[in-house]
Amino acid sequence: MAILVILLFLSNNLQQLDNLSPRAASFINKIETKWRGVKTPELSGVEGKAVLVMDQATGKVIYGDNDKQKMYPASTTKILTALIVLEKGEPGEMVTIGQEARLRTADESTAGLAEGDRLSVKDLVAAMMLPSGNDAARTAAVYIAEKETGQKLDPEEAIAYFAGLMNQRAKELGAKKSHFVNPHGLHDPDHYTTTRDMAAIAKAAMSNEIFKDIVSEAIYYSQNAEEPAEFHNRNRLIQSDNEWYFQGANGIKTGYTEKAGYCLVGSAVRNDRELITVVLHSTELGVWSDSIKLLNYGFQS
C-alpha cells in the first residue's frame, strides 16, 4: 500500500513523472485507469492521465479526473493560438509566409507551407488546426505580433511576444494554471496546462463562429489562397468513414509529443446540447476511445 501511495504521489507531479522509467510510468497509468473504473464504471478503461467533460453552454464540469494536474498540451495549444489570431486579426487579410518557415524542425507536423506563400488569415487558421501545421502556427504568431507592435520582428522575437499574448488571454479566460512559450505545442518543460484550463480555452474558441466552422470540417478548401489548397482534419471523431466517428462531433484539436502522449480536445452536439472533452496523455488508440466514452457519459448525465 505504501508503494502505491508513493507511485500515485509521483504521478501527480509532472516533473517527477518525466523522470520515471517507461515501465514505472506505465504501471502507474494502469493503477489510475483501474481506479477510475472503480469510481465511475461508465468510464472503465479510459487511459488518459487527465480527462474532463464539460457542458459547453454552462461551463459546468460533468466529470473530471486529474483535471487540475499540470500536463503538457502538445498541439492542442493551437486552440489558443487560433482564438487569438481570429480575435486580433482579419479573416480575409492576406499573409505572406516569412523567415519563420526556416524554423521547421525534423518530423514536426506541417501544412506544407513555404517561404513566400500567401494565404488568408482564415486559411492560415485552418492550416494550423486541421493538419496541425506548426509552420502555420509560427506564421500566425508572427503576423499577430507584428500587427500588434506595428514593427517588423525577427521570428523568434515575434513568437516570444505572441507567447505573452497567449498567457494574458489564458488568464482572462480563467486558465490560471497554464503557461505557454510557443504557438504550436512542441515540447518545452515550461509549456503546460490542465484539462480544466484547456476546456475553458476551448469553450471560448468554440464561441467564435469562424473557429467553430473550421474545426468541424473533415476537409477544408482554401478560399483566398493564391494557389488553391485543401487541408485534411486529423480528428477522427468527425470523419464519417472512420471507425472512431462520433455522431454529432464538431471539433476540436488533436495533439501528440513523446512527453505529452496522445491528446485530444473534442466537441459534440446532440439534442441541442454541446459538450467539450479534454483527454491528455493517453495512448494512440485510447485517445479516441477515451473521448467517446467521455462524450457518451456526458450526454447520459
XYZ file of C-alpha atoms in Angstrom:
301
model
C 0.000 0.000 0.000
C 2.863 2.391 0.852
C 4.410 1.818 -2.572
C 1.062 2.522 -4.228
C 0.716 5.820 -2.356
C 4.231 6.871 -3.392
C 3.579 5.996 -7.037
C 0.319 7.927 -7.078
C 2.086 10.907 -5.480
C 4.706 10.831 -8.215
C 2.037 10.571 -10.898
C 0.578 13.851 -9.701
C 3.916 15.632 -10.147
C 4.701 16.314 -13.803
C 8.420 16.845 -13.207
C 8.782 13.610 -11.242
C 6.746 11.636 -13.769
C 9.064 12.734 -16.561
C 11.951 11.139 -14.692
C 10.254 7.762 -14.229
C 11.163 4.829 -16.428
C 8.586 3.933 -19.118
C 7.791 0.745 -17.213
C 7.087 2.604 -13.959
C 5.017 5.246 -15.736
C 3.003 2.509 -17.476
C 2.413 0.777 -14.143
C 1.129 3.991 -12.581
C -1.180 4.581 -15.537
C -2.645 1.091 -15.189
C -3.337 1.714 -11.495
C -5.053 5.026 -12.222
C -7.066 3.525 -15.080
C -8.266 0.716 -12.830
C -9.140 3.095 -10.012
C -11.093 5.393 -12.360
C -13.186 2.402 -13.486
C -13.941 1.526 -9.863
C -15.087 5.070 -9.111
C -17.038 5.527 -12.354
C -17.846 2.212 -14.087
C -19.081 4.018 -17.220
C -15.525 5.276 -17.748
C -13.785 1.988 -17.108
C -10.739 1.628 -19.345
C -10.228 5.340 -20.011
C -6.463 5.632 -20.475
C -5.867 9.384 -20.472
C -3.864 10.531 -17.485
C -6.032 13.643 -17.141
C -9.576 13.782 -18.557
C -12.624 16.021 -18.407
C -16.054 16.510 -19.950
C -17.762 19.882 -19.709
C -21.105 21.366 -20.714
C -20.287 23.987 -23.334
C -23.228 26.286 -22.565
C -22.853 26.449 -18.790
C -19.174 25.634 -18.307
C -20.141 23.025 -15.723
C -17.639 20.175 -15.402
C -19.682 16.977 -15.633
C -16.696 14.751 -14.873
C -13.032 15.397 -14.287
C -10.122 13.270 -13.158
C -6.740 14.886 -12.508
C -8.350 17.926 -14.109
C -6.194 20.394 -12.155
C -2.949 18.480 -12.668
C -0.189 20.156 -14.657
C 0.095 18.457 -18.067
C 1.756 19.044 -21.440
C -0.792 20.046 -24.134
C 1.134 19.289 -27.353
C -0.736 20.667 -30.401
C -3.968 21.303 -28.520
C -2.034 24.513 -27.797
C -3.138 25.688 -31.234
C -6.697 26.196 -29.966
C -5.495 29.231 -28.046
C -3.273 30.339 -30.913
C -6.179 30.230 -33.358
C -8.511 32.043 -30.963
C -6.066 34.928 -30.559
C -5.443 35.122 -34.303
C -9.164 35.343 -35.044
C -9.764 37.871 -32.268
C -6.898 40.169 -33.257
C -6.638 39.523 -36.994
C -8.834 39.984 -40.045
C -10.064 36.671 -41.564
C -9.705 37.873 -45.144
C -6.356 39.611 -44.794
C -3.572 38.030 -46.833
C -0.433 36.902 -45.020
C 2.944 36.086 -46.564
C 4.966 33.228 -45.108
C 8.282 34.714 -43.991
C 11.572 33.637 -42.451
C 9.716 31.742 -39.719
C 9.382 28.927 -42.280
C 13.081 28.233 -41.682
C 12.409 27.325 -38.037
C 10.849 23.991 -39.005
C 12.216 21.023 -37.073
C 12.584 17.436 -38.232
C 9.461 15.261 -38.119
C 7.160 18.011 -36.864
C 3.606 18.298 -38.197
C 3.305 20.679 -41.110
C 0.758 22.139 -43.501
C 3.347 22.225 -46.267
C 3.763 25.998 -46.305
C 6.870 27.543 -47.820
C 8.540 30.929 -47.538
C 6.855 33.348 -49.931
C 3.484 31.563 -49.948
C 0.464 33.796 -49.396
C -2.845 32.804 -47.832
C -5.658 34.414 -45.884
C -5.809 34.538 -42.098
C -8.785 32.183 -42.158
C -6.890 29.704 -44.323
C -3.897 30.067 -42.009
C -6.074 29.068 -39.056
C -7.344 26.056 -40.988
C -3.751 25.100 -41.840
C -2.776 25.054 -38.171
C -5.950 23.402 -36.845
C -6.703 20.591 -39.315
C -3.350 19.130 -40.451
C -1.836 20.673 -37.282
C 0.706 22.733 -39.168
C 3.394 24.092 -36.870
C 4.512 26.174 -39.842
C 1.099 27.842 -39.961
C 1.122 28.437 -36.191
C 4.503 30.180 -36.379
C 3.376 32.393 -39.243
C 0.170 33.247 -37.379
C 2.186 34.231 -34.313
C 4.492 36.469 -36.371
C 1.517 38.041 -38.165
C -0.225 38.984 -34.916
C 2.960 40.115 -33.139
C 3.847 42.482 -35.978
C 0.256 43.678 -36.246
C 0.129 44.447 -32.531
C 3.532 46.148 -32.309
C 3.490 47.836 -35.698
C 7.056 46.645 -36.214
C 8.911 44.116 -38.343
C 10.211 41.496 -35.916
C 12.629 38.599 -36.070
C 10.667 35.311 -35.964
C 11.994 34.324 -32.524
C 11.215 37.779 -31.127
C 7.706 37.710 -32.626
C 6.993 34.240 -31.230
C 8.118 35.319 -27.758
C 5.834 38.360 -27.970
C 2.937 36.166 -29.084
C 3.526 33.790 -26.165
C 2.964 36.769 -23.891
C -0.384 37.353 -25.575
C -1.233 33.687 -25.076
C -0.559 33.833 -21.359
C -2.513 37.055 -20.994
C -5.551 35.659 -22.857
C -5.399 32.372 -20.941
C -5.599 34.213 -17.629
C -8.531 36.284 -18.901
C -10.339 33.015 -19.644
C -9.638 31.683 -16.154
C -6.859 29.335 -17.276
C -4.588 30.372 -14.428
C -2.629 27.131 -14.085
C -1.326 27.248 -17.647
C 1.817 28.709 -19.161
C 2.694 28.855 -22.846
C 6.020 29.577 -24.547
C 5.194 28.831 -28.191
C 2.173 28.855 -30.529
C 2.353 25.209 -31.648
C 2.919 22.997 -28.596
C 6.280 21.391 -29.316
C 7.648 20.213 -26.002
C 9.098 22.662 -23.527
C 9.107 21.965 -19.782
C 7.741 25.471 -19.191
C 4.812 24.942 -21.591
C 1.913 23.342 -19.731
C -1.796 23.433 -18.925
C -4.538 21.433 -17.195
C -7.615 19.775 -18.653
C -9.789 22.287 -16.806
C -7.833 25.211 -18.256
C -7.865 23.723 -21.737
C -11.634 23.227 -21.524
C -12.058 26.917 -20.641
C -9.911 27.911 -23.620
C -11.823 25.547 -25.926
C -15.155 26.893 -24.687
C -14.138 30.422 -25.695
C -12.795 29.244 -29.042
C -15.986 27.344 -29.884
C -17.928 30.541 -29.246
C -16.151 32.031 -32.248
C -18.205 31.056 -35.308
C -15.291 31.099 -37.756
C -13.215 28.870 -35.489
C -16.155 26.529 -34.934
C -16.841 26.225 -38.662
C -13.206 25.434 -39.437
C -12.671 22.701 -36.837
C -15.917 20.954 -37.787
C -14.729 20.315 -41.348
C -13.255 16.953 -42.343
C -11.633 18.712 -45.318
C -11.208 22.462 -45.598
C -10.800 24.023 -49.040
C -8.892 27.320 -49.087
C -10.942 30.295 -50.136
C -8.481 33.106 -50.641
C -5.131 31.440 -51.195
C -3.341 32.458 -54.351
C -2.901 28.760 -55.063
C -5.888 26.573 -54.109
C -5.177 24.138 -51.290
C -7.053 21.719 -49.112
C -6.375 20.769 -45.520
C -7.419 17.413 -44.077
C -8.553 17.175 -40.466
C -6.663 14.732 -38.225
C -9.623 14.483 -35.842
C -11.106 11.019 -36.419
C -14.227 11.801 -34.391
C -15.617 13.902 -37.231
C -14.658 11.629 -40.136
C -17.816 9.715 -41.059
C -15.885 6.937 -42.815
C -13.700 6.276 -39.762
C -14.196 3.655 -37.048
C -13.894 6.359 -34.383
C -16.603 8.565 -35.888
C -18.935 10.032 -33.267
C -22.337 11.281 -34.411
C -22.592 14.989 -33.701
C -18.850 15.543 -33.287
C -17.789 19.012 -34.429
C -14.193 19.505 -33.221
C -11.707 20.314 -31.932
C -7.934 19.535 -31.919
C -5.522 16.616 -31.753
C -2.027 16.653 -30.282
C 0.996 14.464 -29.711
C 4.538 14.662 -28.431
C 6.557 11.986 -26.693
C 6.261 13.806 -23.363
C 2.592 14.803 -23.765
C 1.384 11.467 -25.110
C -1.703 11.452 -27.321
C -4.071 14.332 -26.643
C -7.469 15.382 -27.920
C -9.824 18.229 -27.176
C -13.157 17.078 -28.559
C -16.629 18.525 -29.006
C -20.032 17.186 -29.999
C -23.660 18.292 -30.179
C -26.742 16.165 -29.533
C -30.318 17.339 -28.913
C -29.159 20.959 -28.827
C -26.677 20.149 -26.072
C -22.966 20.662 -26.707
C -20.127 19.064 -24.765
C -16.375 19.614 -24.689
C -13.970 16.834 -23.731
C -10.290 17.030 -22.913
C -8.006 13.982 -22.881
C -4.319 14.498 -22.118
C -1.537 11.914 -22.129
C -3.449 8.936 -23.493
C -2.391 6.255 -25.974
C -2.574 6.216 -29.768
C -5.943 4.429 -29.844
C -7.010 5.202 -26.298
C -7.276 8.915 -27.040
C -10.234 8.160 -29.358
C -11.997 5.612 -27.153
C -11.426 7.847 -24.123
C -13.094 10.787 -25.848
C -16.050 8.714 -26.999
C -16.591 7.299 -23.502
C -16.467 10.791 -22.034
C -18.936 12.124 -24.602
C -21.344 9.235 -24.026
C -21.073 9.703 -20.275
C -21.686 13.434 -20.595
C -24.747 13.101 -22.807
C -26.216 10.466 -20.475
C -25.650 12.603 -17.371
